[in-house]
mmCIF file of N, CA and C in Angstrom:
data_model
loop_
_atom_site.group_PDB
_atom_site.id
_atom_site.type_symbol
_atom_site.label_atom_id
_atom_site.label_comp_id
_atom_site.label_asym_id
_atom_site.label_seq_id
_atom_site.Cartn_x
_atom_site.Cartn_y
_atom_site.Cartn_z
ATOM 1 N N UNK H 1 -15.929 -4.729 -3.468
ATOM 2 C CA UNK H 1 -14.882 -5.278 -3.466
ATOM 3 C C UNK H 1 -13.564 -4.674 -4.063
ATOM 4 N N UNK H 2 -13.082 -4.025 -3.858
ATOM 5 C CA UNK H 2 -11.635 -3.959 -5.850
ATOM 6 C C UNK H 2 -10.544 -4.050 -4.841
ATOM 7 N N UNK H 3 -9.453 -4.764 -5.359
ATOM 8 C CA UNK H 3 -7.973 -4.482 -4.918
ATOM 9 C C UNK H 3 -7.206 -4.354 -6.491
ATOM 10 N N UNK H 4 -5.880 -4.855 -5.836
ATOM 11 C CA UNK H 4 -4.834 -3.976 -6.990
ATOM 12 C C UNK H 4 -4.767 -5.024 -8.610
ATOM 13 N N UNK H 5 -5.489 -6.308 -7.450
ATOM 14 C CA UNK H 5 -5.118 -7.673 -9.159
ATOM 15 C C UNK H 5 -5.374 -7.091 -10.719
ATOM 16 N N UNK H 6 -6.761 -6.249 -10.777
ATOM 17 C CA UNK H 6 -6.849 -6.343 -10.998
ATOM 18 C C UNK H 6 -7.637 -6.871 -12.643
ATOM 19 N N UNK H 7 -8.162 -6.602 -13.668
ATOM 20 C CA UNK H 7 -8.664 -7.761 -14.416
ATOM 21 C C UNK H 7 -7.610 -7.975 -15.170
ATOM 22 N N UNK H 8 -7.480 -9.877 -15.961
ATOM 23 C CA UNK H 8 -7.015 -10.691 -17.082
ATOM 24 C C UNK H 8 -5.598 -9.879 -17.148
ATOM 25 N N UNK H 9 -6.244 -8.641 -18.605
ATOM 26 C CA UNK H 9 -4.976 -8.599 -18.352
ATOM 27 C C UNK H 9 -4.683 -7.233 -18.201
ATOM 28 N N UNK H 10 -4.757 -6.888 -17.696
ATOM 29 C CA UNK H 10 -4.220 -5.421 -17.075
ATOM 30 C C UNK H 10 -4.206 -5.661 -14.741
ATOM 31 N N UNK H 11 -3.542 -4.712 -14.342
ATOM 32 C CA UNK H 11 -3.418 -4.541 -13.227
ATOM 33 C C UNK H 11 -2.578 -4.063 -12.740
ATOM 34 N N UNK H 12 -2.659 -3.337 -11.064
ATOM 35 C CA UNK H 12 -0.860 -3.071 -10.706
ATOM 36 C C UNK H 12 0.228 -4.335 -10.463
ATOM 37 N N UNK H 13 -1.162 -5.403 -10.331
ATOM 38 C CA UNK H 13 -0.365 -6.139 -10.193
ATOM 39 C C UNK H 13 0.495 -7.496 -11.438
ATOM 40 N N UNK H 14 -0.269 -6.937 -13.074
ATOM 41 C CA UNK H 14 0.295 -8.162 -13.794
ATOM 42 C C UNK H 14 1.470 -8.585 -14.009
ATOM 43 N N UNK H 15 1.729 -10.190 -14.073
ATOM 44 C CA UNK H 15 3.044 -10.750 -14.668
ATOM 45 C C UNK H 15 4.457 -9.386 -15.039
ATOM 46 N N UNK H 16 4.020 -8.978 -16.100
ATOM 47 C CA UNK H 16 4.700 -8.245 -17.103
ATOM 48 C C UNK H 16 4.957 -6.801 -17.168
ATOM 49 N N UNK H 17 4.377 -6.218 -16.251
ATOM 50 C CA UNK H 17 4.658 -5.036 -15.241
ATOM 51 C C UNK H 17 5.407 -5.090 -14.194
ATOM 52 N N UNK H 18 6.662 -4.182 -13.697
ATOM 53 C CA UNK H 18 8.003 -4.074 -13.358
ATOM 54 C C UNK H 18 7.601 -3.000 -11.957
ATOM 55 N N UNK H 19 7.683 -4.205 -10.868
ATOM 56 C CA UNK H 19 7.322 -3.183 -9.519
ATOM 57 C C UNK H 19 8.240 -2.229 -9.330
ATOM 58 N N UNK H 20 10.246 -3.230 -9.350
ATOM 59 C CA UNK H 20 11.090 -2.855 -8.493
ATOM 60 C C UNK H 20 11.229 -1.532 -8.542
ATOM 61 N N UNK H 21 10.634 -0.726 -9.357
ATOM 62 C CA UNK H 21 11.761 1.096 -9.286
ATOM 63 C C UNK H 21 10.454 1.783 -8.741
ATOM 64 N N UNK H 22 9.343 1.075 -8.061
ATOM 65 C CA UNK H 22 8.208 2.702 -7.618
ATOM 66 C C UNK H 22 8.068 2.611 -6.824
ATOM 67 N N UNK H 23 8.717 4.142 -7.082
ATOM 68 C CA UNK H 23 9.647 5.006 -5.388
ATOM 69 C C UNK H 23 8.253 5.528 -4.624
ATOM 70 N N UNK H 24 6.960 6.192 -5.754
ATOM 71 C CA UNK H 24 6.075 7.019 -5.095
ATOM 72 C C UNK H 24 4.433 6.469 -5.394
ATOM 73 N N UNK H 25 4.065 5.568 -5.022
ATOM 74 C CA UNK H 25 2.686 5.255 -5.543
ATOM 75 C C UNK H 25 1.400 6.371 -4.173
ATOM 76 N N UNK H 26 0.641 5.909 -6.106
ATOM 77 C CA UNK H 26 -0.286 7.144 -5.680
ATOM 78 C C UNK H 26 -2.054 5.623 -5.868
ATOM 79 N N UNK H 27 -2.234 5.406 -5.076
ATOM 80 C CA UNK H 27 -4.257 4.771 -4.422
ATOM 81 C C UNK H 27 -5.051 5.511 -4.725
ATOM 82 N N UNK H 28 -5.108 6.333 -4.166
ATOM 83 C CA UNK H 28 -6.603 7.908 -3.730
ATOM 84 C C UNK H 28 -7.408 7.821 -4.584
ATOM 85 N N UNK H 29 -8.497 7.817 -4.060
ATOM 86 C CA UNK H 29 -10.273 7.316 -4.719
ATOM 87 C C UNK H 29 -10.418 6.088 -5.425
ATOM 88 N N UNK H 30 -9.788 5.573 -4.631
ATOM 89 C CA UNK H 30 -9.504 3.880 -5.436
ATOM 90 C C UNK H 30 -10.985 3.180 -5.818
ATOM 91 N N UNK H 31 -11.879 3.591 -4.448
ATOM 92 C CA UNK H 31 -12.381 1.983 -3.838
ATOM 93 C C UNK H 31 -11.367 1.634 -3.532
ATOM 94 N N UNK H 32 -10.520 1.083 -2.717
ATOM 95 C CA UNK H 32 -10.082 -0.378 -2.563
ATOM 96 C C UNK H 32 -10.310 -0.449 -0.989
ATOM 97 N N UNK H 33 -10.325 -1.827 -1.057
ATOM 98 C CA UNK H 33 -10.193 -2.046 1.211
ATOM 99 C C UNK H 33 -9.527 -3.412 0.740
ATOM 100 N N UNK H 34 -8.844 -3.711 0.094
ATOM 101 C CA UNK H 34 -7.336 -5.394 0.622
ATOM 102 C C UNK H 34 -5.734 -4.064 -0.497
ATOM 103 N N UNK H 35 -4.802 -3.852 0.290
ATOM 104 C CA UNK H 35 -3.510 -3.350 0.260
ATOM 105 C C UNK H 35 -2.645 -4.127 -0.570
ATOM 106 N N UNK H 36 -2.918 -5.792 0.528
ATOM 107 C CA UNK H 36 -1.791 -6.864 0.930
ATOM 108 C C UNK H 36 -1.183 -6.920 -1.137
ATOM 109 N N UNK H 37 -0.918 -7.089 -1.246
ATOM 110 C CA UNK H 37 -1.114 -7.197 -3.022
ATOM 111 C C UNK H 37 1.057 -6.495 -2.901
ATOM 112 N N UNK H 38 1.123 -5.143 -1.967
ATOM 113 C CA UNK H 38 2.118 -5.173 -1.935
ATOM 114 C C UNK H 38 2.996 -5.092 -1.122
ATOM 115 N N UNK H 39 2.964 -6.487 -0.195
ATOM 116 C CA UNK H 39 3.283 -6.614 0.298
ATOM 117 C C UNK H 39 3.905 -8.001 -0.311
ATOM 118 N N UNK H 40 4.514 -7.430 -1.339
ATOM 119 C CA UNK H 40 4.229 -9.047 -2.244
ATOM 120 C C UNK H 40 6.343 -10.065 -2.769
ATOM 121 N N UNK H 41 6.161 -10.683 -2.740
ATOM 122 C CA UNK H 41 7.757 -10.348 -2.583
ATOM 123 C C UNK H 41 7.796 -11.215 -3.863
ATOM 124 N N UNK H 42 9.180 -10.793 -3.755
ATOM 125 C CA UNK H 42 9.874 -10.741 -6.117
ATOM 126 C C UNK H 42 11.088 -12.975 -5.207
ATOM 127 N N UNK H 43 11.211 -12.121 -3.942
ATOM 128 C CA UNK H 43 11.841 -13.772 -4.578
ATOM 129 C C UNK H 43 11.829 -14.480 -2.581
ATOM 130 N N UNK H 44 12.847 -14.356 -1.848
ATOM 131 C CA UNK H 44 12.257 -15.039 -0.380
ATOM 132 C C UNK H 44 13.458 -13.561 0.527
ATOM 133 N N UNK H 45 13.527 -12.398 -0.194
ATOM 134 C CA UNK H 45 14.192 -11.998 0.905
ATOM 135 C C UNK H 45 13.537 -10.318 0.549
ATOM 136 N N UNK H 46 12.649 -9.771 -0.892
ATOM 137 C CA UNK H 46 12.881 -8.551 -1.580
ATOM 138 C C UNK H 46 11.833 -8.626 -2.352
ATOM 139 N N UNK H 47 11.481 -7.661 -1.557
ATOM 140 C CA UNK H 47 10.270 -6.904 -1.921
ATOM 141 C C UNK H 47 10.267 -6.642 -3.754
ATOM 142 N N UNK H 48 8.673 -7.221 -4.515
ATOM 143 C CA UNK H 48 8.551 -6.236 -5.773
ATOM 144 C C UNK H 48 8.540 -4.764 -5.574
ATOM 145 N N UNK H 49 8.068 -4.255 -4.307
ATOM 146 C CA UNK H 49 7.670 -2.721 -4.086
ATOM 147 C C UNK H 49 9.436 -2.705 -3.471
ATOM 148 N N UNK H 50 10.731 -2.816 -4.045
ATOM 149 C CA UNK H 50 11.379 -2.035 -3.037
ATOM 150 C C UNK H 50 11.840 -1.279 -3.318
ATOM 151 N N UNK H 51 11.531 -0.160 -3.535
ATOM 152 C CA UNK H 51 12.034 1.185 -3.604
ATOM 153 C C UNK H 51 10.823 1.647 -3.382
ATOM 154 N N UNK H 52 9.766 1.695 -2.811
ATOM 155 C CA UNK H 52 8.494 2.352 -2.046
ATOM 156 C C UNK H 52 8.524 2.806 -1.153
ATOM 157 N N UNK H 53 8.466 4.474 -1.490
ATOM 158 C CA UNK H 53 8.748 5.367 -0.190
ATOM 159 C C UNK H 53 7.671 5.760 0.263
ATOM 160 N N UNK H 54 6.763 6.148 -0.967
ATOM 161 C CA UNK H 54 6.143 7.632 -0.281
ATOM 162 C C UNK H 54 4.212 6.197 -1.600
ATOM 163 N N UNK H 55 3.701 5.923 -0.314
ATOM 164 C CA UNK H 55 2.507 5.284 -0.147
ATOM 165 C C UNK H 55 0.759 6.378 -0.233
ATOM 166 N N UNK H 56 0.218 6.963 -1.269
ATOM 167 C CA UNK H 56 -1.401 7.403 -0.946
ATOM 168 C C UNK H 56 -1.882 6.512 -0.487
ATOM 169 N N UNK H 57 -2.838 5.619 -0.291
ATOM 170 C CA UNK H 57 -3.953 5.272 0.243
ATOM 171 C C UNK H 57 -6.113 5.625 0.640
ATOM 172 N N UNK H 58 -5.364 7.077 0.298
ATOM 173 C CA UNK H 58 -6.717 7.625 1.157
ATOM 174 C C UNK H 58 -6.777 7.395 0.740
ATOM 175 N N UNK H 59 -8.448 7.997 0.723
ATOM 176 C CA UNK H 59 -9.933 7.747 -0.004
ATOM 177 C C UNK H 59 -10.175 6.661 -0.300
ATOM 178 N N UNK H 60 -10.030 5.924 0.579
ATOM 179 C CA UNK H 60 -10.596 4.211 -0.112
ATOM 180 C C UNK H 60 -12.105 3.080 0.946
ATOM 181 N N UNK H 61 -11.866 2.171 0.379
ATOM 182 C CA UNK H 61 -12.358 1.530 1.431
ATOM 183 C C UNK H 61 -12.471 0.763 2.140
ATOM 184 N N UNK H 62 -10.599 1.649 3.432
ATOM 185 C CA UNK H 62 -9.656 0.302 3.576
ATOM 186 C C UNK H 62 -10.336 -0.277 5.078
ATOM 187 N N UNK H 63 -10.789 -0.861 5.970
ATOM 188 C CA UNK H 63 -11.336 -1.050 6.989
ATOM 189 C C UNK H 63 -9.626 -1.641 8.025
ATOM 190 N N UNK H 64 -8.796 -2.339 7.012
ATOM 191 C CA UNK H 64 -7.814 -2.808 8.079
ATOM 192 C C UNK H 64 -6.425 -2.866 6.886
ATOM 193 N N UNK H 65 -4.788 -2.457 7.377
ATOM 194 C CA UNK H 65 -4.301 -2.573 6.665
ATOM 195 C C UNK H 65 -3.145 -3.332 7.537
ATOM 196 N N UNK H 66 -2.357 -4.521 6.662
ATOM 197 C CA UNK H 66 -1.731 -4.741 6.960
ATOM 198 C C UNK H 66 -0.295 -4.010 6.267
ATOM 199 N N UNK H 67 0.832 -3.725 5.735
ATOM 200 C CA UNK H 67 1.989 -3.011 5.419
ATOM 201 C C UNK H 67 3.447 -4.018 5.270
ATOM 202 N N UNK H 68 4.347 -4.789 5.085
ATOM 203 C CA UNK H 68 5.749 -5.111 5.401
ATOM 204 C C UNK H 68 6.828 -4.568 5.079
ATOM 205 N N UNK H 69 6.941 -3.679 4.554
ATOM 206 C CA UNK H 69 7.497 -3.215 3.295
ATOM 207 C C UNK H 69 8.690 -1.976 4.407
ATOM 208 N N UNK H 70 9.231 -2.537 4.571
ATOM 209 C CA UNK H 70 9.787 -1.531 5.544
ATOM 210 C C UNK H 70 10.893 -0.224 4.747
ATOM 211 N N UNK H 71 10.879 -0.450 3.500
ATOM 212 C CA UNK H 71 11.173 0.962 2.577
ATOM 213 C C UNK H 71 10.723 1.804 2.937
ATOM 214 N N UNK H 72 9.045 1.763 3.639
ATOM 215 C CA UNK H 72 8.179 3.738 3.044
ATOM 216 C C UNK H 72 8.122 4.229 4.124
ATOM 217 N N UNK H 73 8.310 4.889 3.618
ATOM 218 C CA UNK H 73 9.244 6.278 4.608
ATOM 219 C C UNK H 73 7.835 6.960 4.902
ATOM 220 N N UNK H 74 6.868 7.353 4.122
ATOM 221 C CA UNK H 74 5.746 8.328 3.955
ATOM 222 C C UNK H 74 4.453 7.272 3.493
ATOM 223 N N UNK H 75 2.918 7.574 4.601
ATOM 224 C CA UNK H 75 1.972 6.687 4.258
ATOM 225 C C UNK H 75 0.695 7.628 4.253
ATOM 226 N N UNK H 76 -0.363 7.885 3.818
ATOM 227 C CA UNK H 76 -1.300 8.622 3.256
ATOM 228 C C UNK H 76 -2.426 7.275 3.755
ATOM 229 N N UNK H 77 -2.906 7.173 5.542
ATOM 230 C CA UNK H 77 -4.234 6.875 4.811
ATOM 231 C C UNK H 77 -5.942 6.869 5.854
ATOM 232 N N UNK H 78 -5.909 7.336 5.341
ATOM 233 C CA UNK H 78 -6.667 8.909 6.006
ATOM 234 C C UNK H 78 -7.088 8.465 5.253
ATOM 235 N N UNK H 79 -9.464 9.668 4.935
ATOM 236 C CA UNK H 79 -9.930 8.678 4.391
ATOM 237 C C UNK H 79 -10.053 8.049 4.055
ATOM 238 N N UNK H 80 -10.197 6.977 4.872
ATOM 239 C CA UNK H 80 -10.886 5.176 4.734
ATOM 240 C C UNK H 80 -11.584 4.529 5.996
ATOM 241 N N UNK H 81 -11.075 3.691 6.150
ATOM 242 C CA UNK H 81 -12.889 3.272 7.570
ATOM 243 C C UNK H 81 -12.311 2.113 8.436
ATOM 244 N N UNK H 82 -11.094 3.234 8.944
ATOM 245 C CA UNK H 82 -9.387 1.959 9.741
ATOM 246 C C UNK H 82 -11.335 2.002 11.536
ATOM 247 N N UNK H 83 -10.899 1.097 11.617
ATOM 248 C CA UNK H 83 -11.483 0.865 12.930
ATOM 249 C C UNK H 83 -10.701 0.803 13.952
ATOM 250 N N UNK H 84 -9.587 0.899 13.834
ATOM 251 C CA UNK H 84 -7.938 0.647 15.192
ATOM 252 C C UNK H 84 -7.158 1.170 14.325
ATOM 253 N N UNK H 85 -5.213 1.056 14.754
ATOM 254 C CA UNK H 85 -5.065 1.932 14.245
ATOM 255 C C UNK H 85 -3.718 0.430 14.187
ATOM 256 N N UNK H 86 -4.295 0.320 12.194
ATOM 257 C CA UNK H 86 -2.730 -0.884 12.495
ATOM 258 C C UNK H 86 -1.162 -0.820 12.647
ATOM 259 N N UNK H 87 -1.039 -2.373 13.192
ATOM 260 C CA UNK H 87 0.499 -2.813 13.670
ATOM 261 C C UNK H 87 1.654 -1.992 11.853
ATOM 262 N N UNK H 88 2.673 -0.905 12.765
ATOM 263 C CA UNK H 88 3.361 -1.172 12.241
ATOM 264 C C UNK H 88 4.506 -1.172 12.322
ATOM 265 N N UNK H 89 4.823 -2.323 13.093
ATOM 266 C CA UNK H 89 6.394 -2.700 13.931
ATOM 267 C C UNK H 89 7.148 -2.952 12.694
ATOM 268 N N UNK H 90 6.867 -3.595 11.395
ATOM 269 C CA UNK H 90 7.402 -3.581 10.434
ATOM 270 C C UNK H 90 8.603 -2.604 9.488
ATOM 271 N N UNK H 91 7.567 -1.528 9.819
ATOM 272 C CA UNK H 91 7.951 -0.482 8.668
ATOM 273 C C UNK H 91 9.165 0.042 9.829
ATOM 274 N N UNK H 92 10.255 -0.076 10.004
ATOM 275 C CA UNK H 92 10.577 1.013 10.215
ATOM 276 C C UNK H 92 11.456 1.724 10.263
ATOM 277 N N UNK H 93 11.474 2.276 9.174
ATOM 278 C CA UNK H 93 12.322 3.802 7.933
ATOM 279 C C UNK H 93 10.639 4.616 8.273
ATOM 280 N N UNK H 94 9.351 4.604 8.345
ATOM 281 C CA UNK H 94 8.809 5.699 8.353
ATOM 282 C C UNK H 94 8.219 6.338 8.978
ATOM 283 N N UNK H 95 7.994 7.967 8.397
ATOM 284 C CA UNK H 95 8.677 8.670 9.616
ATOM 285 C C UNK H 95 7.340 10.141 8.892
ATOM 286 N N UNK H 96 6.515 9.871 8.648
ATOM 287 C CA UNK H 96 4.841 11.291 8.267
ATOM 288 C C UNK H 96 4.104 9.566 7.981
ATOM 289 N N UNK H 97 3.156 10.094 8.794
ATOM 290 C CA UNK H 97 1.767 8.691 9.021
ATOM 291 C C UNK H 97 0.893 9.459 8.500
ATOM 292 N N UNK H 98 -0.212 9.591 7.879
ATOM 293 C CA UNK H 98 -1.496 10.712 8.155
ATOM 294 C C UNK H 98 -2.326 9.596 7.967
ATOM 295 N N UNK H 99 -3.409 9.699 9.064
ATOM 296 C CA UNK H 99 -4.839 8.164 9.564
ATOM 297 C C UNK H 99 -5.640 9.719 10.173
ATOM 298 N N UNK H 100 -5.607 10.861 9.443
ATOM 299 C CA UNK H 100 -7.373 11.205 10.076
ATOM 300 C C UNK H 100 -8.817 10.580 8.767
ATOM 301 N N UNK H 101 -9.481 11.507 9.747
ATOM 302 C CA UNK H 101 -11.055 11.361 9.276
ATOM 303 C C UNK H 101 -11.232 9.275 8.500
ATOM 304 N N UNK H 102 -10.027 8.462 10.320
ATOM 305 C CA UNK H 102 -11.047 6.817 10.130
ATOM 306 C C UNK H 102 -12.327 7.243 10.863
ATOM 307 N N UNK H 103 -12.578 5.359 11.518
ATOM 308 C CA UNK H 103 -13.276 5.241 13.079
ATOM 309 C C UNK H 103 -12.593 4.923 13.679
ATOM 310 N N UNK H 104 -11.450 5.245 13.763
ATOM 311 C CA UNK H 104 -10.392 4.497 14.599
ATOM 312 C C UNK H 104 -10.804 5.085 16.478
ATOM 313 N N UNK H 105 -10.753 5.136 16.912
ATOM 314 C CA UNK H 105 -11.476 5.447 18.599
ATOM 315 C C UNK H 105 -10.032 5.814 19.216
#
């Protein structure tokens, strides 16, 4: 099991790490099983990753994905272990999706 929480002294979600200016995030080849923390909110209306536009989460171990950040334009989920197409309803700006090499029927 791997997540983006990291060790107590590090990781992408460390309290002292500023996430609000990240536009491109490459998480490929990390054996991740969860991306839920990318939905973290700074306050009741603002995502911590509010400027995130390009997310590469390819070549991980994801079996399901739920992303809510509408700023994402491009999403690469190829080479994971997805068994069904995720619900991308919240990704209203999504214009490019790569999802090949999964276990989707």
